[in-house]
mmCIF file with all atom_site columns, C-alpha atoms in Angstrom:
data_model
loop_
_atom_site.group_PDB
_atom_site.id
_atom_site.type_symbol
_atom_site.label_atom_id
_atom_site.label_alt_id
_atom_site.label_comp_id
_atom_site.label_asym_id
_atom_site.label_entity_id
_atom_site.label_seq_id
_atom_site.pdbx_PDB_ins_code
_atom_site.Cartn_x
_atom_site.Cartn_y
_atom_site.Cartn_z
_atom_site.occupancy
_atom_site.B_iso_or_equiv
_atom_site.pdbx_formal_charge
_atom_site.auth_seq_id
_atom_site.auth_comp_id
_atom_site.auth_asym_id
_atom_site.auth_atom_id
_atom_site.pdbx_PDB_model_num
ATOM 1   C CA . GLY A 1 1   ? -37.949 173.241 -205.037 1.00 73.00 ? 1098 GLY A CA 1
ATOM 2   C CA . GLN A 1 2   ? -34.377 172.966 -203.647 1.00 80.00 ? 1099 GLN A CA 1
ATOM 3   C CA . SER A 1 3   ? -31.143 174.687 -204.430 1.00 89.00 ? 1100 SER A CA 1
ATOM 4   C CA . LEU A 1 4   ? -27.339 174.147 -203.615 1.00 93.00 ? 1101 LEU A CA 1
ATOM 5   C CA . GLU A 1 5   ? -24.695 176.962 -203.877 1.00 96.00 ? 1102 GLU A CA 1
ATOM 6   C CA . GLN A 1 6   ? -20.935 176.047 -203.508 1.00 97.00 ? 1103 GLN A CA 1
ATOM 7   C CA . PRO A 1 7   ? -18.106 178.304 -205.106 1.00 97.00 ? 1104 PRO A CA 1
ATOM 8   C CA . SER A 1 8   ? -17.507 177.811 -209.164 1.00 95.00 ? 1105 SER A CA 1
ATOM 9   C CA . GLU A 1 9   ? -13.542 177.619 -208.750 1.00 96.00 ? 1106 GLU A CA 1
ATOM 10  C CA . VAL A 1 10  ? -11.054 176.824 -205.474 1.00 97.00 ? 1107 VAL A CA 1
ATOM 11  C CA . THR A 1 11  ? -7.550  176.898 -205.806 1.00 97.00 ? 1108 THR A CA 1
ATOM 12  C CA . ALA A 1 12  ? -4.713  176.139 -203.075 1.00 97.00 ? 1109 ALA A CA 1
ATOM 13  C CA . VAL A 1 13  ? -0.678  174.655 -203.108 1.00 97.00 ? 1110 VAL A CA 1
ATOM 14  C CA . GLU A 1 14  ? 0.137   171.056 -202.709 1.00 97.00 ? 1111 GLU A CA 1
ATOM 15  C CA . GLY A 1 15  ? -0.237  170.816 -198.133 1.00 97.00 ? 1112 GLY A CA 1
ATOM 16  C CA . ALA A 1 16  ? -2.019  173.659 -197.482 1.00 97.00 ? 1113 ALA A CA 1
ATOM 17  C CA . ILE A 1 17  ? -6.075  173.162 -195.773 1.00 97.00 ? 1114 ILE A CA 1
ATOM 18  C CA . VAL A 1 18  ? -8.778  174.232 -198.464 1.00 98.00 ? 1115 VAL A CA 1
ATOM 19  C CA . GLN A 1 19  ? -13.035 174.149 -197.466 1.00 98.00 ? 1116 GLN A CA 1
ATOM 20  C CA . ILE A 1 20  ? -15.121 174.888 -199.959 1.00 98.00 ? 1117 ILE A CA 1
ATOM 21  C CA . ASN A 1 21  ? -18.892 175.542 -198.539 1.00 98.00 ? 1118 ASN A CA 1
ATOM 22  C CA . CYS A 1 22  ? -22.408 174.909 -200.119 1.00 98.00 ? 1119 CYS A CA 1
ATOM 23  C CA . THR A 1 23  ? -25.443 176.116 -198.919 1.00 97.00 ? 1120 THR A CA 1
ATOM 24  C CA . TYR A 1 24  ? -28.404 174.763 -199.474 1.00 95.00 ? 1121 TYR A CA 1
ATOM 25  C CA . GLN A 1 25  ? -32.440 175.582 -199.611 1.00 92.00 ? 1122 GLN A CA 1
ATOM 26  C CA . THR A 1 26  ? -34.849 172.813 -199.252 1.00 87.00 ? 1123 THR A CA 1
ATOM 27  C CA . SER A 1 27  ? -38.342 171.406 -198.378 1.00 82.00 ? 1124 SER A CA 1
ATOM 28  C CA . GLY A 1 28  ? -37.155 168.347 -196.184 1.00 81.00 ? 1125 GLY A CA 1
ATOM 29  C CA . PHE A 1 29  ? -34.078 167.615 -195.262 1.00 84.00 ? 1126 PHE A CA 1
ATOM 30  C CA . TYR A 1 30  ? -33.027 164.454 -194.721 1.00 85.00 ? 1127 TYR A CA 1
ATOM 31  C CA . GLY A 1 31  ? -28.813 164.937 -194.567 1.00 90.00 ? 1128 GLY A CA 1
ATOM 32  C CA . LEU A 1 32  ? -25.840 167.111 -197.481 1.00 94.00 ? 1129 LEU A CA 1
ATOM 33  C CA . SER A 1 33  ? -23.568 164.507 -199.026 1.00 95.00 ? 1130 SER A CA 1
ATOM 34  C CA . TRP A 1 34  ? -20.083 165.455 -200.841 1.00 97.00 ? 1131 TRP A CA 1
ATOM 35  C CA . TYR A 1 35  ? -18.802 163.685 -204.433 1.00 97.00 ? 1132 TYR A CA 1
ATOM 36  C CA . GLN A 1 36  ? -15.266 164.351 -206.654 1.00 97.00 ? 1133 GLN A CA 1
ATOM 37  C CA . GLN A 1 37  ? -15.195 164.020 -210.007 1.00 96.00 ? 1134 GLN A CA 1
ATOM 38  C CA . HIS A 1 38  ? -12.387 163.911 -211.902 1.00 96.00 ? 1135 HIS A CA 1
ATOM 39  C CA . ASP A 1 39  ? -11.597 165.091 -215.363 1.00 90.00 ? 1136 ASP A CA 1
ATOM 40  C CA . GLY A 1 40  ? -15.659 164.266 -216.509 1.00 83.00 ? 1137 GLY A CA 1
ATOM 41  C CA . GLY A 1 41  ? -15.688 160.385 -214.670 1.00 94.00 ? 1138 GLY A CA 1
ATOM 42  C CA . ALA A 1 42  ? -17.447 159.004 -212.500 1.00 96.00 ? 1139 ALA A CA 1
ATOM 43  C CA . PRO A 1 43  ? -18.651 161.241 -209.474 1.00 96.00 ? 1140 PRO A CA 1
ATOM 44  C CA . THR A 1 44  ? -17.187 159.780 -206.785 1.00 96.00 ? 1141 THR A CA 1
ATOM 45  C CA . PHE A 1 45  ? -18.798 159.233 -202.476 1.00 95.00 ? 1142 PHE A CA 1
ATOM 46  C CA . LEU A 1 46  ? -16.735 160.777 -200.141 1.00 96.00 ? 1143 LEU A CA 1
ATOM 47  C CA . SER A 1 47  ? -19.188 161.730 -196.766 1.00 94.00 ? 1144 SER A CA 1
ATOM 48  C CA . TYR A 1 48  ? -22.210 162.558 -195.644 1.00 93.00 ? 1145 TYR A CA 1
ATOM 49  C CA . ASN A 1 49  ? -23.900 164.188 -192.784 1.00 94.00 ? 1146 ASN A CA 1
ATOM 50  C CA . ALA A 1 50  ? -27.240 164.270 -191.532 1.00 92.00 ? 1147 ALA A CA 1
ATOM 51  C CA . LEU A 1 51  ? -26.902 165.723 -187.945 1.00 94.00 ? 1148 LEU A CA 1
ATOM 52  C CA . ASP A 1 52  ? -24.411 168.667 -186.812 1.00 96.00 ? 1149 ASP A CA 1
ATOM 53  C CA . GLY A 1 53  ? -20.959 168.681 -187.262 1.00 96.00 ? 1150 GLY A CA 1
ATOM 54  C CA . LEU A 1 54  ? -17.936 167.342 -188.728 1.00 96.00 ? 1151 LEU A CA 1
ATOM 55  C CA . GLU A 1 55  ? -17.886 163.493 -189.376 1.00 93.00 ? 1152 GLU A CA 1
ATOM 56  C CA . GLU A 1 56  ? -13.824 162.974 -190.310 1.00 93.00 ? 1153 GLU A CA 1
ATOM 57  C CA . THR A 1 57  ? -12.304 160.311 -193.120 1.00 89.00 ? 1154 THR A CA 1
ATOM 58  C CA . GLY A 1 58  ? -9.044  160.895 -193.406 1.00 92.00 ? 1155 GLY A CA 1
ATOM 59  C CA . ARG A 1 59  ? -7.751  163.783 -195.554 1.00 96.00 ? 1156 ARG A CA 1
ATOM 60  C CA . PHE A 1 60  ? -11.111 164.843 -196.262 1.00 96.00 ? 1157 PHE A CA 1
ATOM 61  C CA . SER A 1 61  ? -13.651 165.987 -193.074 1.00 97.00 ? 1158 SER A CA 1
ATOM 62  C CA . SER A 1 62  ? -17.694 166.946 -194.074 1.00 97.00 ? 1159 SER A CA 1
ATOM 63  C CA . PHE A 1 63  ? -18.922 169.476 -191.202 1.00 98.00 ? 1160 PHE A CA 1
ATOM 64  C CA . LEU A 1 64  ? -23.188 170.383 -191.456 1.00 97.00 ? 1161 LEU A CA 1
ATOM 65  C CA . SER A 1 65  ? -25.400 173.071 -189.832 1.00 97.00 ? 1162 SER A CA 1
ATOM 66  C CA . ARG A 1 66  ? -29.178 172.144 -189.985 1.00 95.00 ? 1163 ARG A CA 1
ATOM 67  C CA . SER A 1 67  ? -29.567 175.540 -188.541 1.00 94.00 ? 1164 SER A CA 1
ATOM 68  C CA . ASP A 1 68  ? -27.415 177.922 -190.684 1.00 95.00 ? 1165 ASP A CA 1
ATOM 69  C CA . SER A 1 69  ? -28.435 175.462 -194.245 1.00 95.00 ? 1166 SER A CA 1
ATOM 70  C CA . TYR A 1 70  ? -24.761 175.498 -194.606 1.00 96.00 ? 1167 TYR A CA 1
ATOM 71  C CA . GLY A 1 71  ? -22.201 172.900 -194.900 1.00 97.00 ? 1168 GLY A CA 1
ATOM 72  C CA . TYR A 1 72  ? -19.044 172.611 -196.190 1.00 98.00 ? 1169 TYR A CA 1
ATOM 73  C CA . LEU A 1 73  ? -15.971 169.763 -197.515 1.00 98.00 ? 1170 LEU A CA 1
ATOM 74  C CA . LEU A 1 74  ? -12.016 170.551 -195.412 1.00 98.00 ? 1171 LEU A CA 1
ATOM 75  C CA . LEU A 1 75  ? -9.789  168.736 -197.769 1.00 97.00 ? 1172 LEU A CA 1
ATOM 76  C CA . GLN A 1 76  ? -6.478  168.519 -195.828 1.00 97.00 ? 1173 GLN A CA 1
ATOM 77  C CA . GLU A 1 77  ? -2.594  168.058 -196.711 1.00 97.00 ? 1174 GLU A CA 1
ATOM 78  C CA . LEU A 1 78  ? -3.531  168.327 -200.218 1.00 98.00 ? 1175 LEU A CA 1
ATOM 79  C CA . GLN A 1 79  ? -2.326  166.589 -202.883 1.00 97.00 ? 1176 GLN A CA 1
ATOM 80  C CA . MET A 1 80  ? -1.794  167.175 -206.870 1.00 97.00 ? 1177 MET A CA 1
ATOM 81  C CA . LYS A 1 81  ? -4.170  164.406 -206.860 1.00 97.00 ? 1178 LYS A CA 1
ATOM 82  C CA . ASP A 1 82  ? -6.582  166.235 -205.320 1.00 98.00 ? 1179 ASP A CA 1
ATOM 83  C CA . SER A 1 83  ? -7.260  168.496 -207.998 1.00 98.00 ? 1180 SER A CA 1
ATOM 84  C CA . ALA A 1 84  ? -10.867 167.575 -209.353 1.00 97.00 ? 1181 ALA A CA 1
ATOM 85  C CA . SER A 1 85  ? -14.543 169.040 -209.114 1.00 96.00 ? 1182 SER A CA 1
ATOM 86  C CA . TYR A 1 86  ? -16.264 169.029 -205.697 1.00 97.00 ? 1183 TYR A CA 1
ATOM 87  C CA . PHE A 1 87  ? -19.791 168.822 -205.721 1.00 97.00 ? 1184 PHE A CA 1
ATOM 88  C CA . CYS A 1 88  ? -22.340 169.102 -202.189 1.00 97.00 ? 1185 CYS A CA 1
ATOM 89  C CA . ALA A 1 89  ? -25.663 167.440 -202.919 1.00 95.00 ? 1186 ALA A CA 1
ATOM 90  C CA . VAL A 1 90  ? -29.394 167.659 -200.807 1.00 93.00 ? 1187 VAL A CA 1
ATOM 91  C CA . LYS A 1 91  ? -31.363 164.319 -200.388 1.00 82.00 ? 1188 LYS A CA 1
ATOM 92  C CA . GLY A 1 92  ? -34.705 166.135 -199.902 1.00 72.00 ? 1189 GLY A CA 1
ATOM 93  C CA . GLN A 1 93  ? -38.224 166.135 -200.469 1.00 70.00 ? 1190 GLN A CA 1
ATOM 94  C CA . GLY A 1 94  ? -39.489 162.658 -202.538 1.00 73.00 ? 1191 GLY A CA 1
ATOM 95  C CA . GLY A 1 95  ? -35.585 161.680 -201.749 1.00 74.00 ? 1192 GLY A CA 1
ATOM 96  C CA . LYS A 1 96  ? -34.527 163.281 -204.401 1.00 83.00 ? 1193 LYS A CA 1
ATOM 97  C CA . LEU A 1 97  ? -30.578 163.635 -204.006 1.00 89.00 ? 1194 LEU A CA 1
ATOM 98  C CA . ILE A 1 98  ? -29.879 166.996 -206.142 1.00 91.00 ? 1195 ILE A CA 1
ATOM 99  C CA . PHE A 1 99  ? -26.423 167.548 -206.699 1.00 93.00 ? 1196 PHE A CA 1
ATOM 100 C CA . GLY A 1 100 ? -25.135 171.695 -206.986 1.00 93.00 ? 1197 GLY A CA 1
ATOM 101 C CA . GLN A 1 101 ? -22.866 172.895 -209.738 1.00 94.00 ? 1198 GLN A CA 1
ATOM 102 C CA . GLY A 1 102 ? -19.797 172.042 -208.330 1.00 95.00 ? 1199 GLY A CA 1
ATOM 103 C CA . THR A 1 103 ? -16.511 173.177 -207.692 1.00 96.00 ? 1200 THR A CA 1
ATOM 104 C CA . GLU A 1 104 ? -13.398 173.480 -209.391 1.00 96.00 ? 1201 GLU A CA 1
ATOM 105 C CA . LEU A 1 105 ? -10.650 172.210 -207.097 1.00 98.00 ? 1202 LEU A CA 1
ATOM 106 C CA . SER A 1 106 ? -7.322  173.417 -208.632 1.00 97.00 ? 1203 SER A CA 1
ATOM 107 C CA . VAL A 1 107 ? -4.493  171.935 -206.251 1.00 97.00 ? 1204 VAL A CA 1
ATOM 108 C CA . LYS A 1 108 ? -0.654  173.992 -207.626 1.00 96.00 ? 1205 LYS A CA 1
ATOM 109 C CA . PRO A 1 109 ? 2.775   172.344 -206.808 1.00 94.00 ? 1206 PRO A CA 1
ATOM 110 C CA . ASP B 2 1   ? -14.769 150.286 -210.177 1.00 86.00 ? 504  ASP B CA 1
ATOM 111 C CA . SER B 2 2   ? -17.944 151.005 -209.114 1.00 86.00 ? 505  SER B CA 1
ATOM 112 C CA . GLY B 2 3   ? -19.714 148.205 -210.392 1.00 93.00 ? 506  GLY B CA 1
ATOM 113 C CA . VAL B 2 4   ? -22.458 150.222 -212.758 1.00 97.00 ? 507  VAL B CA 1
ATOM 114 C CA . THR B 2 5   ? -22.272 149.189 -216.143 1.00 97.00 ? 508  THR B CA 1
ATOM 115 C CA . GLN B 2 6   ? -23.169 151.653 -218.497 1.00 98.00 ? 509  GLN B CA 1
ATOM 116 C CA . THR B 2 7   ? -22.997 151.102 -222.597 1.00 97.00 ? 510  THR B CA 1
ATOM 117 C CA . PRO B 2 8   ? -22.364 152.735 -224.886 1.00 97.00 ? 511  PRO B CA 1
ATOM 118 C CA . LYS B 2 9   ? -19.255 154.651 -223.734 1.00 97.00 ? 512  LYS B CA 1
ATOM 119 C CA . HIS B 2 10  ? -19.502 157.387 -226.754 1.00 97.00 ? 513  HIS B CA 1
ATOM 120 C CA . LEU B 2 11  ? -22.754 157.690 -228.588 1.00 97.00 ? 514  LEU B CA 1
ATOM 121 C CA . ILE B 2 12  ? -22.710 159.418 -232.044 1.00 98.00 ? 515  ILE B CA 1
ATOM 122 C CA . THR B 2 13  ? -26.285 160.499 -233.765 1.00 97.00 ? 516  THR B CA 1
ATOM 123 C CA . ALA B 2 14  ? -28.839 163.649 -235.302 1.00 97.00 ? 517  ALA B CA 1
ATOM 124 C CA . THR B 2 15  ? -30.966 165.091 -234.263 1.00 97.00 ? 518  THR B CA 1
ATOM 125 C CA . GLY B 2 16  ? -34.798 163.810 -234.624 1.00 97.00 ? 519  GLY B CA 1
ATOM 126 C CA . GLN B 2 17  ? -33.398 160.542 -233.817 1.00 98.00 ? 520  GLN B CA 1
ATOM 127 C CA . ARG B 2 18  ? -34.089 157.618 -231.264 1.00 98.00 ? 521  ARG B CA 1
ATOM 128 C CA . VAL B 2 19  ? -31.528 156.754 -228.442 1.00 98.00 ? 522  VAL B CA 1
ATOM 129 C CA . THR B 2 20  ? -31.375 153.783 -225.514 1.00 98.00 ? 523  THR B CA 1
ATOM 130 C CA . LEU B 2 21  ? -28.558 153.845 -222.748 1.00 98.00 ? 524  LEU B CA 1
ATOM 131 C CA . ARG B 2 22  ? -27.911 150.797 -220.680 1.00 98.00 ? 525  ARG B CA 1
ATOM 132 C CA . CYS B 2 23  ? -27.971 150.537 -217.685 1.00 98.00 ? 526  CYS B CA 1
ATOM 133 C CA . SER B 2 24  ? -26.064 147.552 -215.036 1.00 98.00 ? 527  SER B CA 1
ATOM 134 C CA . PRO B 2 25  ? -26.654 147.895 -211.181 1.00 97.00 ? 528  PRO B CA 1
ATOM 135 C CA . ARG B 2 26  ? -24.056 146.861 -209.075 1.00 96.00 ? 529  ARG B CA 1
ATOM 136 C CA . SER B 2 27  ? -25.209 143.153 -207.676 1.00 95.00 ? 530  SER B CA 1
ATOM 137 C CA . GLY B 2 28  ? -27.767 143.171 -204.855 1.00 93.00 ? 531  GLY B CA 1
ATOM 138 C CA . ASP B 2 29  ? -28.992 146.709 -206.266 1.00 95.00 ? 532  ASP B CA 1
ATOM 139 C CA . LEU B 2 30  ? -32.103 147.396 -206.470 1.00 95.00 ? 533  LEU B CA 1
ATOM 140 C CA . SER B 2 31  ? -32.324 151.099 -207.001 1.00 94.00 ? 534  SER B CA 1
ATOM 141 C CA . VAL B 2 32  ? -31.817 152.933 -210.346 1.00 96.00 ? 535  VAL B CA 1
ATOM 142 C CA . TYR B 2 33  ? -30.056 157.224 -210.195 1.00 96.00 ? 536  TYR B CA 1
ATOM 143 C CA . TRP B 2 34  ? -30.045 158.624 -213.910 1.00 97.00 ? 537  TRP B CA 1
ATOM 144 C CA . TYR B 2 35  ? -28.754 162.108 -214.220 1.00 97.00 ? 538  TYR B CA 1
ATOM 145 C CA . GLN B 2 36  ? -27.001 164.306 -217.066 1.00 97.00 ? 539  GLN B CA 1
ATOM 146 C CA . GLN B 2 37  ? -24.271 167.078 -216.961 1.00 96.00 ? 540  GLN B CA 1
ATOM 147 C CA . SER B 2 38  ? -23.579 169.201 -219.716 1.00 92.00 ? 541  SER B CA 1
ATOM 148 C CA . LEU B 2 39  ? -20.273 170.348 -219.842 1.00 82.00 ? 542  LEU B CA 1
ATOM 149 C CA . ASP B 2 40  ? -19.441 172.534 -217.070 1.00 69.00 ? 543  ASP B CA 1
ATOM 150 C CA . GLN B 2 41  ? -22.584 171.696 -215.130 1.00 76.00 ? 544  GLN B CA 1
ATOM 151 C CA . GLY B 2 42  ? -23.747 170.002 -213.058 1.00 84.00 ? 545  GLY B CA 1
ATOM 152 C CA . LEU B 2 43  ? -24.971 166.324 -211.814 1.00 92.00 ? 546  LEU B CA 1
ATOM 153 C CA . GLN B 2 44  ? -29.317 167.054 -212.840 1.00 94.00 ? 547  GLN B CA 1
ATOM 154 C CA . PHE B 2 45  ? -31.436 164.545 -212.091 1.00 93.00 ? 548  PHE B CA 1
ATOM 155 C CA . LEU B 2 46  ? -33.674 163.043 -214.188 1.00 95.00 ? 549  LEU B CA 1
ATOM 156 C CA . ILE B 2 47  ? -35.535 159.462 -212.756 1.00 95.00 ? 550  ILE B CA 1
ATOM 157 C CA . GLN B 2 48  ? -35.175 157.091 -209.666 1.00 94.00 ? 551  GLN B CA 1
ATOM 158 C CA . TYR B 2 49  ? -36.462 153.877 -210.503 1.00 95.00 ? 552  TYR B CA 1
ATOM 159 C CA . TYR B 2 50  ? -36.846 151.261 -207.040 1.00 94.00 ? 553  TYR B CA 1
ATOM 160 C CA . ASN B 2 51  ? -37.127 147.512 -208.367 1.00 95.00 ? 554  ASN B CA 1
ATOM 161 C CA . GLY B 2 52  ? -38.904 147.792 -210.838 1.00 95.00 ? 555  GLY B CA 1
ATOM 162 C CA . GLU B 2 53  ? -41.070 150.730 -209.676 1.00 95.00 ? 556  GLU B CA 1
ATOM 163 C CA . GLU B 2 54  ? -40.820 153.982 -210.425 1.00 94.00 ? 557  GLU B CA 1
ATOM 164 C CA . ARG B 2 55  ? -39.589 156.181 -207.331 1.00 92.00 ? 558  ARG B CA 1
ATOM 165 C CA . ALA B 2 56  ? -39.028 159.918 -208.233 1.00 91.00 ? 559  ALA B CA 1
ATOM 166 C CA . LYS B 2 57  ? -38.943 162.062 -210.935 1.00 91.00 ? 560  LYS B CA 1
ATOM 167 C CA . GLY B 2 58  ? -36.188 164.686 -211.707 1.00 90.00 ? 561  GLY B CA 1
ATOM 168 C CA . ASN B 2 59  ? -37.007 167.713 -214.257 1.00 85.00 ? 562  ASN B CA 1
ATOM 169 C CA . ILE B 2 60  ? -37.064 164.766 -217.120 1.00 92.00 ? 563  ILE B CA 1
ATOM 170 C CA . LEU B 2 61  ? -38.366 166.548 -221.107 1.00 94.00 ? 564  LEU B CA 1
ATOM 171 C CA . GLU B 2 62  ? -41.456 164.945 -222.032 1.00 95.00 ? 565  GLU B CA 1
ATOM 172 C CA . ARG B 2 63  ? -39.226 162.609 -225.007 1.00 97.00 ? 566  ARG B CA 1
ATOM 173 C CA . PHE B 2 64  ? -37.245 161.079 -222.602 1.00 97.00 ? 567  PHE B CA 1
ATOM 174 C CA . SER B 2 65  ? -38.298 158.220 -220.812 1.00 97.00 ? 568  SER B CA 1
ATOM 175 C CA . ALA B 2 66  ? -36.491 155.325 -218.919 1.00 97.00 ? 569  ALA B CA 1
ATOM 176 C CA . GLN B 2 67  ? -37.263 151.847 -217.106 1.00 97.00 ? 570  GLN B CA 1
ATOM 177 C CA . GLN B 2 68  ? -36.065 149.688 -214.914 1.00 98.00 ? 571  GLN B CA 1
ATOM 178 C CA . PHE B 2 69  ? -36.969 145.929 -216.134 1.00 97.00 ? 572  PHE B CA 1
ATOM 179 C CA . PRO B 2 70  ? -36.981 142.200 -213.826 1.00 96.00 ? 573  PRO B CA 1
ATOM 180 C CA . ASP B 2 71  ? -33.722 141.724 -213.698 1.00 95.00 ? 574  ASP B CA 1
ATOM 181 C CA . LEU B 2 72  ? -33.363 145.450 -212.196 1.00 96.00 ? 575  LEU B CA 1
ATOM 182 C CA . HIS B 2 73  ? -31.063 146.765 -215.325 1.00 97.00 ? 576  HIS B CA 1
ATOM 183 C CA . SER B 2 74  ? -32.228 150.505 -216.522 1.00 98.00 ? 577  SER B CA 1
ATOM 184 C CA . GLU B 2 75  ? -32.484 151.925 -220.085 1.00 98.00 ? 578  GLU B CA 1
ATOM 185 C CA . LEU B 2 76  ? -33.087 155.382 -220.578 1.00 98.00 ? 579  LEU B CA 1
ATOM 186 C CA . ASN B 2 77  ? -34.550 156.205 -223.839 1.00 98.00 ? 580  ASN B CA 1
ATOM 187 C CA . LEU B 2 78  ? -34.352 159.561 -225.778 1.00 98.00 ? 581  LEU B CA 1
ATOM 188 C CA . SER B 2 79  ? -36.152 160.536 -228.899 1.00 97.00 ? 582  SER B CA 1
ATOM 189 C CA . SER B 2 80  ? -36.758 163.536 -231.385 1.00 97.00 ? 583  SER B CA 1
ATOM 190 C CA . LEU B 2 81  ? -33.019 164.240 -230.033 1.00 98.00 ? 584  LEU B CA 1
ATOM 191 C CA . GLU B 2 82  ? -31.927 168.121 -229.923 1.00 97.00 ? 585  GLU B CA 1
ATOM 192 C CA . LEU B 2 83  ? -28.528 169.476 -230.340 1.00 96.00 ? 586  LEU B CA 1
ATOM 193 C CA . GLY B 2 84  ? -28.840 171.203 -226.531 1.00 94.00 ? 587  GLY B CA 1
ATOM 194 C CA . ASP B 2 85  ? -29.393 166.962 -225.761 1.00 96.00 ? 588  ASP B CA 1
ATOM 195 C CA . SER B 2 86  ? -25.997 166.027 -225.528 1.00 96.00 ? 589  SER B CA 1
ATOM 196 C CA . ALA B 2 87  ? -24.529 165.754 -222.560 1.00 97.00 ? 590  ALA B CA 1
ATOM 197 C CA . LEU B 2 88  ? -22.619 163.097 -220.216 1.00 97.00 ? 591  LEU B CA 1
ATOM 198 C CA . TYR B 2 89  ? -25.692 160.494 -218.416 1.00 98.00 ? 592  TYR B CA 1
ATOM 199 C CA . PHE B 2 90  ? -24.984 158.572 -215.855 1.00 98.00 ? 593  PHE B CA 1
ATOM 200 C CA . CYS B 2 91  ? -26.443 155.808 -214.505 1.00 98.00 ? 594  CYS B CA 1
ATOM 201 C CA . ALA B 2 92  ? -26.040 155.651 -210.719 1.00 97.00 ? 595  ALA B CA 1
ATOM 202 C CA . SER B 2 93  ? -27.269 152.740 -208.599 1.00 96.00 ? 596  SER B CA 1
ATOM 203 C CA . SER B 2 94  ? -27.464 152.186 -204.592 1.00 92.00 ? 597  SER B CA 1
ATOM 204 C CA . GLY B 2 95  ? -29.173 148.428 -202.189 1.00 88.00 ? 598  GLY B CA 1
ATOM 205 C CA . GLY B 2 96  ? -31.494 150.670 -201.036 1.00 83.00 ? 599  GLY B CA 1
ATOM 206 C CA . ASP B 2 97  ? -34.561 154.315 -202.168 1.00 78.00 ? 600  ASP B CA 1
ATOM 207 C CA . ARG B 2 98  ? -33.163 156.734 -200.348 1.00 80.00 ? 601  ARG B CA 1
ATOM 208 C CA . ASP B 2 99  ? -29.293 155.756 -200.118 1.00 82.00 ? 602  ASP B CA 1
ATOM 209 C CA . GLU B 2 100 ? -27.243 158.545 -199.394 1.00 82.00 ? 603  GLU B CA 1
ATOM 210 C CA . LYS B 2 101 ? -24.171 156.593 -201.099 1.00 90.00 ? 604  LYS B CA 1
ATOM 211 C CA . LEU B 2 102 ? -24.843 156.076 -204.637 1.00 94.00 ? 605  LEU B CA 1
ATOM 212 C CA . PHE B 2 103 ? -22.247 154.182 -207.083 1.00 96.00 ? 606  PHE B CA 1
ATOM 213 C CA . PHE B 2 104 ? -22.365 155.942 -210.566 1.00 97.00 ? 607  PHE B CA 1
ATOM 214 C CA . GLY B 2 105 ? -21.364 154.330 -213.958 1.00 97.00 ? 608  GLY B CA 1
ATOM 215 C CA . SER B 2 106 ? -18.002 155.731 -216.248 1.00 97.00 ? 609  SER B CA 1
ATOM 216 C CA . GLY B 2 107 ? -21.308 157.602 -218.011 1.00 97.00 ? 610  GLY B CA 1
ATOM 217 C CA . THR B 2 108 ? -22.283 158.064 -221.934 1.00 98.00 ? 611  THR B CA 1
ATOM 218 C CA . GLN B 2 109 ? -20.846 161.030 -223.875 1.00 97.00 ? 612  GLN B CA 1
ATOM 219 C CA . LEU B 2 110 ? -24.029 162.015 -225.973 1.00 97.00 ? 613  LEU B CA 1
ATOM 220 C CA . SER B 2 111 ? -23.082 163.802 -229.481 1.00 97.00 ? 614  SER B CA 1
ATOM 221 C CA . VAL B 2 112 ? -26.059 165.236 -231.238 1.00 97.00 ? 615  VAL B CA 1
ATOM 222 C CA . LEU B 2 113 ? -25.060 166.656 -234.362 1.00 96.00 ? 616  LEU B CA 1
#
């Protein structure tokens, strides 16, 4: 089967840097994705890592270590609008994209 | 706007009833995915269709069924509804059958009373 673990809540202040971790277990692994969801709205794609290392997209970066079955999303220069839920997701056996339970990020002034 | 259209946005019904949720994928996308999100929960994968064929199946209840039509729109049918079926149901689409980047619709909020 497949399972993902990520913290349920993270709080940070505006302008700071925050890291959201994700560990996964899956039979067959193709890559780790990150999605953002504001208040029950449509989830939106942030990043995807298939290989080890860091991928940077503006203020957001995502890291993957396949040997450790671990990844993280790094958000820099936090803004109030970054307050949202962040989901890691793995594509495993059968090509199914399975999501974690989500991390609710609260950005304080 | 992701380009994925879901109707209706809200649905209120009673236990034991049957409902149909509809999804139109982005223009050109061949894959449609259905996810269920209960209150404060993650996105539970239900099922994926690619170009009219079932491609992958998650923990979808036997009371639930889906299909993708020749024009690529999809419908999710939920029958014998229970209180616990109340949730936000999302449809997503992608171009291929193994894409990492999914485009999600705004969801259908189902309330079973």
